[in-house]
Amino acid sequence: MTTPFLETPIEYLKGVGPPRADLLRKELNIHTIGDLLTCFPFRYLDRSKFYQIADIKDDLSYIQLRAKIVHIQTIGTPHHQRLVATVRDSSGEIDLVWFQGIKWVLDMLTPQQEYVIFGKPGIFNGRWNIPHPELEIPSLQPLPLSEIIRPIYNSTEKLKSKGLDFKGIGKLVKSVLLNEKFVMPESLPPDIIQRLRLIGRQQAFINIHYPQSPELLAKSQTRLKFEELFYIQLRLAKQRYGRLQKHEGHKFLKIGDFVNQFYHHHLTFELTNAQKRVIREIRADLRSGNQMNRLLQGDVGSGKTLVALMTMLIALDNHFQGCMMAPTEILARQHFNTITGMLTGLNVVVKILTGSTRSAERRQIQDGLQDGTVHLLIGTHALIEENVKFKQLGLVVIDEQHRFGVAQRAKLWEKNVVTPHILVMTATPIPRTLAMTLYGDLDTSVIDEMPPGRKSIVTRHVYEPEQGKVFNFIRDKVLEGRQVYIVFPLIQESETLDLKNLEDGYQTIIREFPPPQYAVSMVHGKMKQKEKDGEMKRFVDNKTQIMVATTVIEVGVDVPNASVMVIENAERFGLSQLHQLRGRVGRGSDQSYCILMSSYELSSDARKRISTMVRTNDGFEIAETDLQLRGPGDLQGTQQSGIMDLRIADIVKDEKILKYARSVAGEIIANDPSLAKENNDILAQHLLNMDKKQQNWGLIS
Ligand code: ADP
Ligand code: MG
């Protein structure tokens, strides 16, 4: 929804011109006058409130003082001059400093005059001061209401050097709002606006920039946040509906011998209630006649693989084949071993296909898939990248979906006339708000319960000088017959340095745990796949007791006898990574331990990450903390989701609005899936406009 005026290139706005327009484009992605208006203030200053000089202790924000000039001097050589004006209020003194325009400022300043001073404090030569503040003589009349709340905009050094600091940007915005051509068309239908008592779009845009009152500001924020989240949800709801319409699904109506035999004669334990619930949810999808597209979330060890296996057996009972993709060869092999193990005695033919499958074998597997004698195929993405054809592929299970690109997934469904059902498994818990935005068009199931008898992992934070104690602990555990992981960080930008770090660590470990009494494995990303697999296998077979590794072991590896996870430089890992790593232990019946090593010097975020790990084992709680600490931008998977582009809503803070937006959007699509009703015309138009802006919505499907 826009107008020719709002679509005018920014350089034609009075006061901009080509050079500044260039900078606005490059620095703030502002191309049109309309874009300028969607750069909302990031905070507001209440001009009726004054700061006490004595209270200045951080350099983070703009403040306003009311103080008298007590001293003025210029300092430095003619080429490097600065003007310093000392001001005083009842609490103390501070310097105002100018490096430019000194002559002009000097003329303007009146000694002993009281000013309203506005600026951002900083430290210079060990003292607090305010560089290039804005001064005004206090007005005798109270400020008009409309000028009390002052918007502060993001700017950059380059923009500032061209006069576009937050004030400069504010002036441009104001000139647009005051322009007679300025009209902001409505983007929501009247019934929604009335029902939710939202303020109109034009009102909201005026008040978000120049609030007439705190109440109007709050209403504008709600309105614009709602609008932003609503359109994301509307699009997701529409996509989901479209997918259900377009993709007819295979109907799996039968539960037959495979499932029954497995369930009654092979399963040695009772399913958890969560597993039962999730299987019911999956079964409902499989019977519906629509294609299933379901995300299965569950903490490490919650029993997702088992759910996947049972789903594959349902496919087999309905005379379809299934396949399962894992992100790495090690994991594919592990799934293969687990699954063939669990299916022993059942007449199921399972094969594994990876990049290293030899061509004779490969040909055989392909033949088997085409004539239907191979029932289940497990592998890496070699599955989709190569010329693999199934007779009747009915189900695809994707493990750890973050590592699979959407494009890769799309290839899967291109292969078949009727799209196979898709079950995506992830052990990376996603906070609810984020899941709603990221996977709004996917149905989600959550296994929120661990199999019984699992001992929760004991986690400790240990400082590096106490490394000796940790070695003793490892020795004890190895003596008891347990195995141990020791993980070193790997940062992509400096792989060589990290490798050295790892190798030094390895040498230390070898010294502490020398052969022949001990055997130590090492695995890292620079090794050849074959070597890696070999080392991994030695550890899995309990031929080595200690595994020194980088995060390559992060995902999925299952060695139940390993009960100690030591993480070196724990401060260098993200929370979800720490949680994934910890999930490598605690898979057997023994009490397991996670030891987080760090130096004494920790940033407050690192401290928070480590203390969260020590406090809880709950993956969802950890994910929430992670989201709060980092914001959504850094979380895996969010880059492609479009939530990076949120201009005003905050996925963490605006959960309530998000839920509301989601339910309203769902309702609308349920009643008018293609937005064809006249009332919804405005919604269809707006979605179309968003498409034109080529935002990457809906990449996740
Ligand atoms: P995930 O894939 O979620 O990490 P897995 O499916 O690998 O978890 O299960 C972890 C371990 O727990 C496996 O050894 C599995 O056999 C076992 N397990 C799964 N479900 C149950 C259950 N209901 N009761 C007991 N053990 C279970
Ligand atoms: Mg697993």
CSV table of N, CA, C and O and ligand atoms in Angstrom, one decimal, residues 304-305 335 399 556 587, ligand 2:
chain,number,residue,atom,x,y,z
A,304,LYS,N,13.2,-39.4,19.4
A,304,LYS,CA,12.7,-39.0,18.1
A,304,LYS,C,12.9,-40.1,17.0
A,304,LYS,O,12.0,-40.4,16.2
A,305,THR,N,14.1,-40.7,17.1
A,305,THR,CA,14.4,-41.7,16.1
A,305,THR,C,13.4,-42.9,16.1
A,305,THR,O,13.0,-43.4,15.0
A,335,HIS,N,22.3,-44.1,12.3
A,335,HIS,CA,20.9,-44.4,12.1
A,335,HIS,C,20.7,-45.8,11.5
A,335,HIS,O,19.8,-46.6,11.9
A,399,ASP,N,16.6,-35.7,9.3
A,399,ASP,CA,17.1,-35.5,10.6
A,399,ASP,C,18.0,-34.2,10.6
A,399,ASP,O,18.7,-33.9,9.8
A,556,GLY,N,24.1,-35.8,17.1
A,556,GLY,CA,23.6,-37.2,17.0
A,556,GLY,C,24.4,-38.4,17.4
A,556,GLY,O,23.9,-39.4,17.6
A,587,ARG,N,23.3,-41.0,27.8
A,587,ARG,CA,22.5,-41.8,27.0
A,587,ARG,C,22.5,-43.3,27.5
A,587,ARG,O,21.7,-44.1,27.0
B,2,MG,MG,18.8,-38.7,17.4
